[in-house]
PDB file of C-alpha atoms in Angstrom:
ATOM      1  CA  UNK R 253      -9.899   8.356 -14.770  1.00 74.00           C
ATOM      2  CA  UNK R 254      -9.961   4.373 -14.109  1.00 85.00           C
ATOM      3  CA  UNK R 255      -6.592   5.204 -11.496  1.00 83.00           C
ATOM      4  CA  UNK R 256      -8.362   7.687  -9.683  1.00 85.00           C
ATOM      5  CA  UNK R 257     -11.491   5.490  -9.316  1.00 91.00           C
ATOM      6  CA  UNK R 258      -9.439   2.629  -8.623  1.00 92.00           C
ATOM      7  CA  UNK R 259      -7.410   4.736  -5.845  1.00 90.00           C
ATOM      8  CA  UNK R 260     -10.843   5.632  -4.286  1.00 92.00           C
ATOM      9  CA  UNK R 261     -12.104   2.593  -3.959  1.00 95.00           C
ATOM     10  CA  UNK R 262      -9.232   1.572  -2.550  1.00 96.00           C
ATOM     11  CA  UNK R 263      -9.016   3.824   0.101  1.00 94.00           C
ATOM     12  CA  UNK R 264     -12.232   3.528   1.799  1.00 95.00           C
ATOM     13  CA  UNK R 265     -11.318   0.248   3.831  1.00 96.00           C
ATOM     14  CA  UNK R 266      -8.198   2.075   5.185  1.00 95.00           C
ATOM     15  CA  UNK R 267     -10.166   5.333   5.634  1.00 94.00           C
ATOM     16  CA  UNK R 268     -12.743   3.440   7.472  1.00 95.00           C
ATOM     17  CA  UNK R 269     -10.286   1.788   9.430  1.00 95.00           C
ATOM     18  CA  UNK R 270      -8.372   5.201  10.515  1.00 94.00           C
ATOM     19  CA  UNK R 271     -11.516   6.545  11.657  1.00 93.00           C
ATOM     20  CA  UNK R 272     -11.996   3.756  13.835  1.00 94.00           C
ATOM     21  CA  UNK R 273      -8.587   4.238  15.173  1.00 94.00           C
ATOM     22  CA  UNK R 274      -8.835   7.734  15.910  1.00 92.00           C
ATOM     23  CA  UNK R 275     -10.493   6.847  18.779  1.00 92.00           C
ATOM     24  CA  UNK R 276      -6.976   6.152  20.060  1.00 93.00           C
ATOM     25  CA  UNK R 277      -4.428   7.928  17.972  1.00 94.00           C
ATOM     26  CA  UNK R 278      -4.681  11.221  17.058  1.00 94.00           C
ATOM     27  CA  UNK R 279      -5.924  11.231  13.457  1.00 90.00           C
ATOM     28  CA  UNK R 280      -3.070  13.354  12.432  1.00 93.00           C
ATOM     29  CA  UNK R 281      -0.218  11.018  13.088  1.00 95.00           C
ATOM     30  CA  UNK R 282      -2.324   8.370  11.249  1.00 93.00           C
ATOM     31  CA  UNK R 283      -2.842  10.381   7.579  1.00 93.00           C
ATOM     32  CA  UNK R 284       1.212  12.149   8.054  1.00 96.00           C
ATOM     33  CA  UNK R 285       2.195   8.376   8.475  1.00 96.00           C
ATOM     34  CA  UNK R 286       0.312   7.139   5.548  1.00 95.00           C
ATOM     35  CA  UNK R 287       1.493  10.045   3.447  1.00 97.00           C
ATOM     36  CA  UNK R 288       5.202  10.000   4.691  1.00 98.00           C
ATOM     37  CA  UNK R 289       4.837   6.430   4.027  1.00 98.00           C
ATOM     38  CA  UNK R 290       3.327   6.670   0.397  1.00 97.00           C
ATOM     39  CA  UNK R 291       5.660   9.813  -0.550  1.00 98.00           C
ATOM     40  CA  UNK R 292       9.134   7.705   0.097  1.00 98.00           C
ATOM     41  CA  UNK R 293       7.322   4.524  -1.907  1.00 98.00           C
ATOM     42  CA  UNK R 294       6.684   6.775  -4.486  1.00 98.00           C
ATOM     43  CA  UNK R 295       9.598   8.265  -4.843  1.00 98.00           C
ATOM     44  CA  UNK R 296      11.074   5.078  -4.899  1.00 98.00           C
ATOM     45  CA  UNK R 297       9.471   4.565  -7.941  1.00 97.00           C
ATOM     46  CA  UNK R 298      10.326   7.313 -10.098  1.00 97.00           C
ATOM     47  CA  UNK R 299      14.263   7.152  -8.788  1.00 97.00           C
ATOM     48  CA  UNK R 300      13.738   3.533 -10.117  1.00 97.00           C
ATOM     49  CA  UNK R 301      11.882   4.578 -13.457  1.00 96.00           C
ATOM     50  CA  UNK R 302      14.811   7.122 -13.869  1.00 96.00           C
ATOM     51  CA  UNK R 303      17.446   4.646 -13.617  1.00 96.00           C
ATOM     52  CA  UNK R 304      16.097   2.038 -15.448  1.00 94.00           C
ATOM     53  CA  UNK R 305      16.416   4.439 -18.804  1.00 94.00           C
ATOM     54  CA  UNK R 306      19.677   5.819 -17.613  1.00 95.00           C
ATOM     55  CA  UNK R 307      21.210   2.579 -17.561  1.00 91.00           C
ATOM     56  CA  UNK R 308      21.953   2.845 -13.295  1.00 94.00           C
ATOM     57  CA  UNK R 309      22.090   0.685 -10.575  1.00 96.00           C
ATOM     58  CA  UNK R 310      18.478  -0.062 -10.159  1.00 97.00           C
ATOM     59  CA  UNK R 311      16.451  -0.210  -6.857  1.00 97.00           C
ATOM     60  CA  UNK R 312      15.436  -3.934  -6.063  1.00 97.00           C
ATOM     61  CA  UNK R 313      12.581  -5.294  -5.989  1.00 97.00           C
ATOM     62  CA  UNK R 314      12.433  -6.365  -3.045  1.00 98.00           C
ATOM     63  CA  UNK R 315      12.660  -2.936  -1.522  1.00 98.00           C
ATOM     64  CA  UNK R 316       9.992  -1.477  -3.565  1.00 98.00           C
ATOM     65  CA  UNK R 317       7.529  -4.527  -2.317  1.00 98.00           C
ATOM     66  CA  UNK R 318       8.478  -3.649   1.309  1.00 98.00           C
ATOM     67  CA  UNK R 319       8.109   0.027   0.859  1.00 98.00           C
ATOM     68  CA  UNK R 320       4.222  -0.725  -0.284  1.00 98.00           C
ATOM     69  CA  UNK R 321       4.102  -3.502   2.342  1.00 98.00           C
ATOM     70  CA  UNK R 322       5.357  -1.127   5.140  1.00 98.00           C
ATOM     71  CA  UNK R 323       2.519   1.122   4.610  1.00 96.00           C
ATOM     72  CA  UNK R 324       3.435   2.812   1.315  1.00 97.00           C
ATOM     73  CA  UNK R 325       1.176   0.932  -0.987  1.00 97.00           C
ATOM     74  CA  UNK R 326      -0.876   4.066  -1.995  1.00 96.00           C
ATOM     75  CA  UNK R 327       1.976   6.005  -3.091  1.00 97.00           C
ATOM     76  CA  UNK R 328       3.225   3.103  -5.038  1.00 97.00           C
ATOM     77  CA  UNK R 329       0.659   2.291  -7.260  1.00 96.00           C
ATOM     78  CA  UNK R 330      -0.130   6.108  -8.088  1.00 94.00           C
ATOM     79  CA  UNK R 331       3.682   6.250  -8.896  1.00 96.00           C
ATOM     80  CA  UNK R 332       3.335   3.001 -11.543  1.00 96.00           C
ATOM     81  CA  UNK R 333       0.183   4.812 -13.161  1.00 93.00           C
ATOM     82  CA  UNK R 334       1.904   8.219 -13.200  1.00 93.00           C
ATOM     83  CA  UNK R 335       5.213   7.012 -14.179  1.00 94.00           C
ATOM     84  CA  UNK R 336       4.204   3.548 -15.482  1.00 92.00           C
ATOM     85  CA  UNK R 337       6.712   1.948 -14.190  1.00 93.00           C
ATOM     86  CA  UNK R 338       6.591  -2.044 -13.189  1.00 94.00           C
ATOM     87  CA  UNK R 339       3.194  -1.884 -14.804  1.00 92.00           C
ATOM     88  CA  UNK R 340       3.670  -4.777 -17.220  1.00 93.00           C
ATOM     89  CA  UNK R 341       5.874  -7.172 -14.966  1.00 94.00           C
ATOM     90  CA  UNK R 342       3.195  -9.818 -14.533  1.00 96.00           C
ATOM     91  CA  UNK R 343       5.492 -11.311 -11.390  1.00 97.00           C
ATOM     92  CA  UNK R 344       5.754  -8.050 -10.270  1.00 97.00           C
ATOM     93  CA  UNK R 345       1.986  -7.195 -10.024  1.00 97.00           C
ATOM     94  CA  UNK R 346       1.098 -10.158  -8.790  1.00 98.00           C
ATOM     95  CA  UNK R 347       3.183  -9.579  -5.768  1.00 98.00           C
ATOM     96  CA  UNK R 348       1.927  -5.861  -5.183  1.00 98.00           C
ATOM     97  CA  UNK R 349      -1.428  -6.776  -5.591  1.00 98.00           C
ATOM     98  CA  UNK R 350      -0.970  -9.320  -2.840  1.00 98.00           C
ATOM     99  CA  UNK R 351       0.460  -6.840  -0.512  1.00 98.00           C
ATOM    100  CA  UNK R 352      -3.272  -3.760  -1.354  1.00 98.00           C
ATOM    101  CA  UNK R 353      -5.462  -7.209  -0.564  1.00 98.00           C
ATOM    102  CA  UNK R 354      -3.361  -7.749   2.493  1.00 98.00           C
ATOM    103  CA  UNK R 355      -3.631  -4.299   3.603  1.00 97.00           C
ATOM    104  CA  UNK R 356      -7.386  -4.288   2.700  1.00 97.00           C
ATOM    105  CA  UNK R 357      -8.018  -7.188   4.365  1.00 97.00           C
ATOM    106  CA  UNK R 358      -6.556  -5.848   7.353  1.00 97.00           C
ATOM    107  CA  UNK R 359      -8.300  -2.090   7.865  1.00 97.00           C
ATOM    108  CA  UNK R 360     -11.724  -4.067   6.711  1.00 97.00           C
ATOM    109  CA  UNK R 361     -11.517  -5.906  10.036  1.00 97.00           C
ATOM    110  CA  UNK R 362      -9.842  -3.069  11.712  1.00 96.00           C
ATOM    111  CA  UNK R 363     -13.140  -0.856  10.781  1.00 95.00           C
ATOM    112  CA  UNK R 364     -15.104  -4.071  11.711  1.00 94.00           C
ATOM    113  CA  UNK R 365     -13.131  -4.170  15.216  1.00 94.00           C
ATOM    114  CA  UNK R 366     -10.894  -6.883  14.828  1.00 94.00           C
ATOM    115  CA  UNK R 367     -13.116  -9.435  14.648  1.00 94.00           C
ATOM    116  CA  UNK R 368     -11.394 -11.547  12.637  1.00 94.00           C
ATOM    117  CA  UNK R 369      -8.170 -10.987  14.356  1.00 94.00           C
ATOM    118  CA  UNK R 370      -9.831 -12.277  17.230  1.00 94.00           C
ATOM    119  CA  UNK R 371     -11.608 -15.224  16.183  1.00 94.00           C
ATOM    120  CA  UNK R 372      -8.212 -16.421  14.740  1.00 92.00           C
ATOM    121  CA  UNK R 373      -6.027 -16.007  17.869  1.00 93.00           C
ATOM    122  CA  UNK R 374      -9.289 -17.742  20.219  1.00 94.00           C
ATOM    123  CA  UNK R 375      -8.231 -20.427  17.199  1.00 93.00           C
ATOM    124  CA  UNK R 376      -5.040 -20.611  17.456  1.00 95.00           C
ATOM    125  CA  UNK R 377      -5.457 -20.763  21.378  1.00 92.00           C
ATOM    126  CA  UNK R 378      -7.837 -23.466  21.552  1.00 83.00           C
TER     127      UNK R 378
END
């Protein structure tokens, strides 16, 4: 119950910020990239959960932090709760965790039209 709740809070920046974009892409390319995006991180995941108690090659890291920072970060963290897998590694977290606030932090002033973005490039220009 506290995953679901924490998945729908969650999604209501990036909601917010795909409705605001819809005004320019199609909404349908923006949810089947989200979900293509979320479905490969996730499965990611459980390949990862499978061969870490098989004794396999394991996936790095690395690649499951880009797969969440690349968009997939939904599908990732219902695939630790689901699988619970990478749930524990304090490191870990902290690095996913960093990559949801970045992405939240993003569609916020996406839905807010980009007014951060802008006041830090009329910064960065000045």
């Amino acid at each position: 119950m506290r995953t679901l709740l924490l998945f729908v809070v969650l999604a209501i920046a990036p909601i917010a910020a795909a409705w605001r974009l819809s005004a320019v892409i199609d909404w349908r390319w923006i949810t089947g990239i989200a979900a293509l995006l979320s479905a490969i991180s996730a499965s990611l995941y459980a390949v990862d959960k499978r061969r870490a108690r098989t004794a396999a090659r394991r996936i790095p890291e690395s690649t499951l932090h880009l797969s969440a920072l690349v968009g997939g970060w939904p599908g990732a963290l219902l695939a630790q709760r689901l699988v619970r897998h990478k749930t524990r590694k304090a490191s870990f977290q902290v690095v996913f965790w960093c990559i949801v606030a970045a992405h939240q932090l993003v569609a916020v002033d996406c839905a807010a039209g980009w007014a951060a973005a802008r006041w830090l490039a009329a910064f960065v220009r000045d």
